[in-house]
Amino acid sequence: MRDDLAGMIGRLEAARGRRILVIGDLILDRYIWGSVDRISPEAPVPVLELTHETYTLGGAANVAHNLAILGARVDLVGLVGADQDRDRLVGLCRDAGIETAGVLEDARRPTTTKTRVIGHNQQIVRIDREQRTSLGPDQVAAASRYLEAVFPSLDAVVVSDYSKGTVTEALLDELRRLCRARPVPVVVDPKSTQFAMYRDFSVMTPNQIEAGTGAGFKIRDELTLVEAGYKLRASLNLEAVLITRGANGMSLFEKGKDVVHIPTVARNVYDVTGAGDTVTSVMALALAADLSFVESSHLANCAAGVVVGKFGTATVTLDELGALAPTPGA
């Protein structure tokens, strides 16, 4: 399959301009960078001498950013607060060419922000500012109206659930209703323990721990991995399940087919932050480009191998994917 990588990337490149909607929890990732050369006399903690701060898109916003980098036309549905971090997040989305008309604002909650303090490229601590209250009926109605308005022109949908309250049964019921009338690929990255609400979609991309949670037992070996993959696919009426397994690569469970194990291509692993977002985004764009589940999974695996070699929340480009393709005649 890796010998066909160049051809698959070519088809992915030809999918530029495909319209993909991302529904999920929007997160602003803040990085505080500095150096640590001493321990505080006040307590046994390091003293960070701050050099600079950076902001990147996280959660569902990172999925949208990955898709935009790959050339997709991206719409975003999610929830933010009425604060300075909202301005930063929406501004970063607009800078990336992501449509934010579907982003809802709620002054009663903060924009979800994860602050990572970094000293000498080592994460010292992470500080989360968030509220996990689910969307209210009025917010679900507003999101559903936007979903219905854009749905006729969509080529794929991503559901990126970080358990911050955006992804609800009611909102997914509306998505299922629209998909029954006009089927499009729906890729779900799960986080909730309520796996039943992810039913009847195209493909789900849990990591191994999440897959075990959904299946109801711990995955200990290949036997329990295979049992969990097929159980999730059948019980949720999905077309496929792609379980990401870190250093062990990925495993694809497709309806009516044998499991396909895909070895990792990562050479260096510096940071796994956002790797799942990259898998989800590449999977969605590949399916929108009419690639098979196996082909889409191989591309997603290659993309994950690229981003884990970068520090912080990262994206992947078509050129970076192309660099993994075997050289003709080599």
Tab-separated table of C-alpha atoms in Angstrom:
chain	number	residue	atom	x	y	z
A	1	MET	CA	0.000	0.000	0.000
A	2	ARG	CA	2.891	2.370	0.741
A	3	ASP	CA	4.016	1.991	-2.885
A	4	ASP	CA	0.685	3.584	-3.865
A	5	LEU	CA	1.188	6.518	-1.483
A	6	ALA	CA	2.092	9.033	-4.190
A	7	GLY	CA	-1.077	8.202	-6.097
A	8	MET	CA	-3.238	8.509	-2.996
A	9	ILE	CA	-1.677	11.857	-2.128
A	10	GLY	CA	-2.366	12.992	-5.681
A	11	ARG	CA	-6.041	12.167	-5.228
A	12	LEU	CA	-6.006	13.991	-1.901
A	13	GLU	CA	-4.493	17.038	-3.596
A	14	ALA	CA	-7.190	16.873	-6.274
A	15	ALA	CA	-9.758	17.143	-3.470
A	16	ARG	CA	-8.743	20.738	-2.699
A	17	GLY	CA	-11.869	22.820	-2.289
A	18	ARG	CA	-14.036	19.978	-0.977
A	19	ARG	CA	-16.322	21.369	1.709
A	20	ILE	CA	-16.073	19.760	5.132
A	21	LEU	CA	-17.955	20.687	8.293
A	22	VAL	CA	-16.284	20.203	11.674
A	23	ILE	CA	-18.571	19.950	14.711
A	24	GLY	CA	-16.993	19.833	18.129
A	25	ASP	CA	-15.270	21.370	21.109
A	26	LEU	CA	-13.164	24.410	20.265
A	27	ILE	CA	-9.961	24.802	22.265
A	28	LEU	CA	-7.335	27.528	22.323
A	29	ASP	CA	-3.866	26.141	23.023
A	30	ARG	CA	-1.607	28.659	24.764
A	31	TYR	CA	2.123	28.028	25.156
A	32	ILE	CA	4.284	29.914	27.664
A	33	TRP	CA	7.920	29.451	26.682
A	34	GLY	CA	10.999	30.092	28.768
A	35	SER	CA	14.117	28.715	30.377
A	36	VAL	CA	14.617	27.102	33.763
A	37	ASP	CA	17.971	27.512	35.490
A	38	ARG	CA	17.115	27.473	39.188
A	39	ILE	CA	14.709	26.263	41.848
A	40	SER	CA	12.541	28.713	43.766
A	41	PRO	CA	13.636	29.451	47.357
A	42	GLU	CA	9.933	29.683	48.274
A	43	ALA	CA	9.054	26.093	47.342
A	44	PRO	CA	10.711	23.153	45.549
A	45	VAL	CA	9.502	24.259	42.119
A	46	PRO	CA	11.368	25.457	39.014
A	47	VAL	CA	11.533	29.177	38.223
A	48	LEU	CA	10.679	29.846	34.573
A	49	GLU	CA	12.153	32.945	32.962
A	50	LEU	CA	9.543	33.738	30.333
A	51	THR	CA	10.720	34.470	26.806
A	52	HIS	CA	7.503	34.472	24.752
A	53	GLU	CA	3.944	33.168	24.372
A	54	THR	CA	2.239	31.550	21.384
A	55	TYR	CA	-1.335	30.533	20.588
A	56	THR	CA	-2.553	27.726	18.345
A	57	LEU	CA	-5.887	26.128	17.526
A	58	GLY	CA	-6.780	23.015	19.508
A	59	GLY	CA	-9.537	20.421	19.688
A	60	ALA	CA	-12.075	20.637	16.885
A	61	ALA	CA	-10.455	23.903	15.800
A	62	ASN	CA	-7.202	22.006	15.214
A	63	VAL	CA	-9.085	19.475	13.072
A	64	ALA	CA	-10.440	22.386	11.043
A	65	HIS	CA	-6.947	23.897	10.785
A	66	ASN	CA	-5.507	20.604	9.514
A	67	LEU	CA	-8.212	20.420	6.869
A	68	ALA	CA	-7.652	24.019	5.803
A	69	ILE	CA	-3.884	23.429	5.482
A	70	LEU	CA	-4.676	20.460	3.218
A	71	GLY	CA	-6.805	22.672	0.981
A	72	ALA	CA	-10.329	21.885	2.131
A	73	ARG	CA	-13.058	24.488	2.450
A	74	VAL	CA	-13.908	24.275	6.143
A	75	ASP	CA	-16.953	25.273	8.193
A	76	LEU	CA	-16.857	25.117	11.976
A	77	VAL	CA	-19.600	24.583	14.560
A	78	GLY	CA	-18.657	24.949	18.215
A	79	LEU	CA	-18.971	27.045	21.348
A	80	VAL	CA	-16.834	29.851	22.779
A	81	GLY	CA	-17.144	32.343	25.604
A	82	ALA	CA	-17.360	36.124	25.329
A	83	ASP	CA	-13.760	36.843	26.269
A	84	GLN	CA	-10.325	37.688	24.938
A	85	ASP	CA	-9.545	34.034	24.254
A	86	ARG	CA	-12.625	33.879	22.053
A	87	ASP	CA	-11.196	36.745	20.009
A	88	ARG	CA	-7.869	34.948	19.710
A	89	LEU	CA	-9.450	31.640	18.686
A	90	VAL	CA	-11.837	33.106	16.132
A	91	GLY	CA	-9.059	35.317	14.777
A	92	LEU	CA	-6.766	32.319	14.270
A	93	CYS	CA	-9.593	30.474	12.506
A	94	ARG	CA	-10.224	33.361	10.153
A	95	ASP	CA	-6.505	33.738	9.464
A	96	ALA	CA	-6.522	30.071	8.397
A	97	GLY	CA	-9.502	30.601	6.097
A	98	ILE	CA	-11.952	28.686	8.317
A	99	GLU	CA	-15.603	29.793	8.190
A	100	THR	CA	-16.752	30.725	11.712
A	101	ALA	CA	-20.399	31.679	11.107
A	102	GLY	CA	-21.422	28.490	12.941
A	103	VAL	CA	-19.426	29.321	16.083
A	104	LEU	CA	-21.796	30.077	18.968
A	105	GLU	CA	-20.990	32.463	21.817
A	106	ASP	CA	-22.012	31.990	25.449
A	107	ALA	CA	-21.059	34.734	27.908
A	108	ARG	CA	-21.766	32.403	30.853
A	109	ARG	CA	-18.742	30.223	30.136
A	110	PRO	CA	-15.082	30.790	29.271
A	111	THR	CA	-13.530	29.869	25.968
A	112	THR	CA	-11.852	26.519	26.634
A	113	THR	CA	-8.118	27.186	26.949
A	114	LYS	CA	-5.232	24.836	27.680
A	115	THR	CA	-2.095	26.638	28.840
A	116	ARG	CA	1.154	24.685	28.674
A	117	VAL	CA	4.263	26.011	30.406
A	118	ILE	CA	7.399	24.948	28.525
A	119	GLY	CA	10.985	25.137	29.750
A	120	HIS	CA	13.799	24.020	27.434
A	121	ASN	CA	11.218	22.283	25.202
A	122	GLN	CA	9.925	20.253	28.159
A	123	GLN	CA	6.356	20.675	29.367
A	124	ILE	CA	6.367	21.594	33.055
A	125	VAL	CA	2.653	21.951	33.752
A	126	ARG	CA	-0.678	22.333	31.940
A	127	ILE	CA	-3.460	24.612	33.161
A	128	ASP	CA	-7.006	24.036	31.857
A	129	ARG	CA	-9.667	26.753	31.859
A	130	GLU	CA	-13.003	25.267	30.855
A	131	GLN	CA	-16.632	24.583	31.637
A	132	ARG	CA	-18.184	21.293	30.526
A	133	THR	CA	-21.865	22.268	30.503
A	134	SER	CA	-23.683	20.788	27.494
A	135	LEU	CA	-25.323	22.927	24.845
A	136	GLY	CA	-28.756	24.153	25.891
A	137	PRO	CA	-31.879	23.696	23.728
A	138	ASP	CA	-31.540	27.152	22.128
A	139	GLN	CA	-27.883	26.522	21.294
A	140	VAL	CA	-28.658	23.089	19.823
A	141	ALA	CA	-31.385	24.703	17.729
A	142	ALA	CA	-28.989	27.398	16.461
A	143	ALA	CA	-26.304	24.835	15.613
A	144	SER	CA	-28.897	22.632	13.897
A	145	ARG	CA	-30.111	25.523	11.749
A	146	TYR	CA	-26.564	26.198	10.587
A	147	LEU	CA	-25.976	22.503	9.952
A	148	GLU	CA	-29.132	22.246	7.858
A	149	ALA	CA	-28.219	25.377	5.875
A	150	VAL	CA	-24.758	24.172	4.835
A	151	PHE	CA	-25.451	20.441	4.600
A	152	PRO	CA	-26.532	20.339	0.920
A	153	SER	CA	-23.054	21.478	-0.170
A	154	LEU	CA	-20.974	19.335	2.204
A	155	ASP	CA	-18.621	16.568	1.060
A	156	ALA	CA	-17.914	15.222	4.573
A	157	VAL	CA	-18.492	15.928	8.268
A	158	VAL	CA	-16.171	15.526	11.253
A	159	VAL	CA	-17.455	15.157	14.811
A	160	SER	CA	-14.606	16.037	17.200
A	161	ASP	CA	-15.765	15.327	20.744
A	162	TYR	CA	-13.550	16.444	23.639
A	163	SER	CA	-16.328	16.114	26.246
A	164	LYS	CA	-16.591	19.881	26.741
A	165	GLY	CA	-20.334	20.006	25.985
A	166	THR	CA	-20.668	20.797	22.272
A	167	VAL	CA	-21.359	17.277	21.004
A	168	THR	CA	-24.773	16.189	22.276
A	169	GLU	CA	-27.237	13.443	21.408
A	170	ALA	CA	-29.713	16.042	20.130
A	171	LEU	CA	-27.187	17.619	17.750
A	172	LEU	CA	-26.067	14.219	16.452
A	173	ASP	CA	-29.711	13.206	15.961
A	174	GLU	CA	-30.057	16.185	13.615
A	175	LEU	CA	-26.915	15.120	11.750
A	176	ARG	CA	-28.263	11.566	11.409
A	177	ARG	CA	-31.547	12.907	10.056
A	178	LEU	CA	-29.758	14.912	7.379
A	179	CYS	CA	-27.487	11.982	6.475
A	180	ARG	CA	-30.472	9.705	5.908
A	181	ALA	CA	-31.712	12.076	3.208
A	182	ARG	CA	-28.257	12.770	1.728
A	183	PRO	CA	-25.500	10.378	2.824
A	184	VAL	CA	-22.036	11.904	3.279
A	185	PRO	CA	-19.003	10.473	5.105
A	186	VAL	CA	-19.084	11.277	8.826
A	187	VAL	CA	-15.868	10.729	10.801
A	188	VAL	CA	-16.212	10.638	14.595
A	189	ASP	CA	-13.357	11.168	17.051
A	190	PRO	CA	-14.937	10.037	20.354
A	191	LYS	CA	-14.276	11.126	23.898
A	192	SER	CA	-17.552	10.633	25.746
A	193	THR	CA	-18.245	7.362	27.553
A	194	GLN	CA	-21.737	7.480	26.001
A	195	PHE	CA	-20.653	5.697	22.828
A	196	ALA	CA	-24.229	4.960	21.742
A	197	MET	CA	-24.642	8.538	20.549
A	198	TYR	CA	-21.989	7.934	17.858
A	199	ARG	CA	-24.113	5.257	16.152
A	200	ASP	CA	-25.003	5.059	12.449
A	201	PHE	CA	-22.092	7.142	11.134
A	202	SER	CA	-19.325	6.180	8.707
A	203	VAL	CA	-16.193	5.662	10.772
A	204	MET	CA	-14.954	6.240	14.305
A	205	THR	CA	-11.302	6.839	15.228
A	206	PRO	CA	-10.818	6.011	18.941
A	207	ASN	CA	-7.452	5.384	20.512
A	208	GLN	CA	-6.922	2.022	22.169
A	209	ILE	CA	-8.043	3.170	25.625
A	210	GLU	CA	-11.195	4.807	24.223
A	211	ALA	CA	-11.962	1.696	22.177
A	212	GLY	CA	-11.744	-0.420	25.311
A	213	THR	CA	-14.085	1.969	27.112
A	214	GLY	CA	-16.595	1.771	24.280
A	215	ALA	CA	-16.384	-2.018	24.080
A	216	GLY	CA	-16.720	-2.411	27.839
A	217	PHE	CA	-13.434	-4.165	28.557
A	218	LYS	CA	-9.710	-3.434	28.662
A	219	ILE	CA	-7.710	-4.144	25.514
A	220	ARG	CA	-4.750	-6.231	26.689
A	221	ASP	CA	-3.528	-7.956	23.531
A	222	GLU	CA	-4.319	-8.512	19.852
A	223	LEU	CA	-7.172	-10.884	20.661
A	224	THR	CA	-9.021	-8.343	22.811
A	225	LEU	CA	-8.137	-5.592	20.318
A	226	VAL	CA	-9.842	-7.479	17.489
A	227	GLU	CA	-12.812	-8.322	19.701
A	228	ALA	CA	-13.237	-4.651	20.665
A	229	GLY	CA	-12.905	-3.375	17.102
A	230	TYR	CA	-15.547	-5.666	15.661
A	231	LYS	CA	-17.847	-5.195	18.653
A	232	LEU	CA	-17.753	-1.404	18.317
A	233	ARG	CA	-18.364	-1.515	14.583
A	234	ALA	CA	-21.318	-3.883	14.830
A	235	SER	CA	-22.958	-2.500	17.975
A	236	LEU	CA	-22.837	1.097	16.714
A	237	ASN	CA	-23.755	0.205	13.116
A	238	LEU	CA	-20.646	1.906	11.728
A	239	GLU	CA	-19.097	1.193	8.351
A	240	ALA	CA	-15.634	1.058	9.916
A	241	VAL	CA	-13.632	1.613	13.103
A	242	LEU	CA	-10.008	2.784	13.008
A	243	ILE	CA	-8.266	2.222	16.352
A	244	THR	CA	-5.093	4.266	16.818
A	245	ARG	CA	-2.460	2.414	18.853
A	246	GLY	CA	0.480	4.777	19.317
A	247	ALA	CA	3.785	3.059	18.586
A	248	ASN	CA	1.868	0.001	17.362
A	249	GLY	CA	0.273	1.925	14.496
A	250	MET	CA	-3.421	1.554	13.690
A	251	SER	CA	-5.960	-1.206	13.141
A	252	LEU	CA	-8.904	-0.905	10.738
A	253	PHE	CA	-12.103	-2.888	11.239
A	254	GLU	CA	-14.325	-2.600	8.191
A	255	LYS	CA	-17.740	-4.154	7.718
A	256	GLY	CA	-17.482	-7.587	6.103
A	257	LYS	CA	-13.673	-7.544	5.900
A	258	ASP	CA	-10.684	-8.851	7.830
A	259	VAL	CA	-8.867	-6.528	10.219
A	260	VAL	CA	-6.048	-4.518	8.632
A	261	HIS	CA	-3.072	-3.680	10.875
A	262	ILE	CA	-1.080	-0.631	9.738
A	263	PRO	CA	2.411	-0.191	11.253
A	264	THR	CA	3.498	3.268	12.363
A	265	VAL	CA	5.747	5.329	10.090
A	266	ALA	CA	6.847	7.722	12.858
A	267	ARG	CA	10.625	8.018	13.084
A	268	ASN	CA	10.823	10.450	15.994
A	269	VAL	CA	8.152	11.092	18.608
A	270	TYR	CA	8.469	14.477	20.315
A	271	ASP	CA	4.847	15.304	21.137
A	272	VAL	CA	1.568	13.444	20.539
A	273	THR	CA	-0.534	16.583	21.127
A	274	GLY	CA	-3.115	16.861	18.348
A	275	ALA	CA	-2.091	13.659	16.552
A	276	GLY	CA	-5.632	12.310	16.837
A	277	ASP	CA	-6.957	15.525	15.272
A	278	THR	CA	-4.665	15.006	12.301
A	279	VAL	CA	-5.833	11.402	11.871
A	280	THR	CA	-9.464	12.521	11.895
A	281	SER	CA	-8.944	15.370	9.439
A	282	VAL	CA	-6.958	13.342	6.893
A	283	MET	CA	-9.470	10.499	7.145
A	284	ALA	CA	-12.324	12.910	6.402
A	285	LEU	CA	-10.659	14.580	3.430
A	286	ALA	CA	-9.595	11.227	1.975
A	287	LEU	CA	-13.138	9.860	2.219
A	288	ALA	CA	-14.453	13.078	0.676
A	289	ALA	CA	-12.035	12.395	-2.195
A	290	ASP	CA	-13.630	8.927	-2.626
A	291	LEU	CA	-10.658	6.968	-1.324
A	292	SER	CA	-11.445	3.659	0.372
A	293	PHE	CA	-11.332	3.156	4.128
A	294	VAL	CA	-8.040	1.265	3.772
A	295	GLU	CA	-6.465	3.981	1.619
A	296	SER	CA	-7.768	6.727	3.911
A	297	SER	CA	-6.387	4.922	6.958
A	298	HIS	CA	-2.936	4.579	5.409
A	299	LEU	CA	-2.881	8.312	4.632
A	300	ALA	CA	-4.049	9.140	8.164
A	301	ASN	CA	-1.313	6.917	9.583
A	302	CYS	CA	1.336	8.703	7.511
A	303	ALA	CA	0.020	12.093	8.624
A	304	ALA	CA	0.145	11.062	12.289
A	305	GLY	CA	3.736	9.945	11.792
A	306	VAL	CA	4.613	13.453	10.636
A	307	VAL	CA	2.905	15.476	13.385
A	308	VAL	CA	4.262	13.461	16.322
A	309	GLY	CA	7.721	14.539	15.162
A	310	LYS	CA	6.783	18.169	15.852
A	311	PHE	CA	6.503	19.925	19.204
A	312	GLY	CA	3.104	21.239	20.246
A	313	THR	CA	-0.223	21.204	18.449
A	314	ALA	CA	0.770	20.699	14.830
A	315	THR	CA	-0.582	20.244	11.312
A	316	VAL	CA	0.623	18.337	8.254
A	317	THR	CA	1.001	19.489	4.644
A	318	LEU	CA	0.650	17.588	1.384
A	319	ASP	CA	4.356	18.156	0.740
A	320	GLU	CA	5.224	16.516	4.069
A	321	LEU	CA	3.051	13.539	3.186
A	322	GLY	CA	4.634	13.370	-0.254
A	323	ALA	CA	8.093	13.156	1.296
A	324	LEU	CA	7.099	9.770	2.766
A	325	ALA	CA	6.341	8.259	-0.642
A	326	PRO	CA	9.005	5.856	-1.966
A	327	THR	CA	11.253	7.352	-4.643
A	328	PRO	CA	10.616	5.699	-8.043
A	329	GLY	CA	13.333	3.156	-8.755
A	330	ALA	CA	14.619	3.212	-5.177
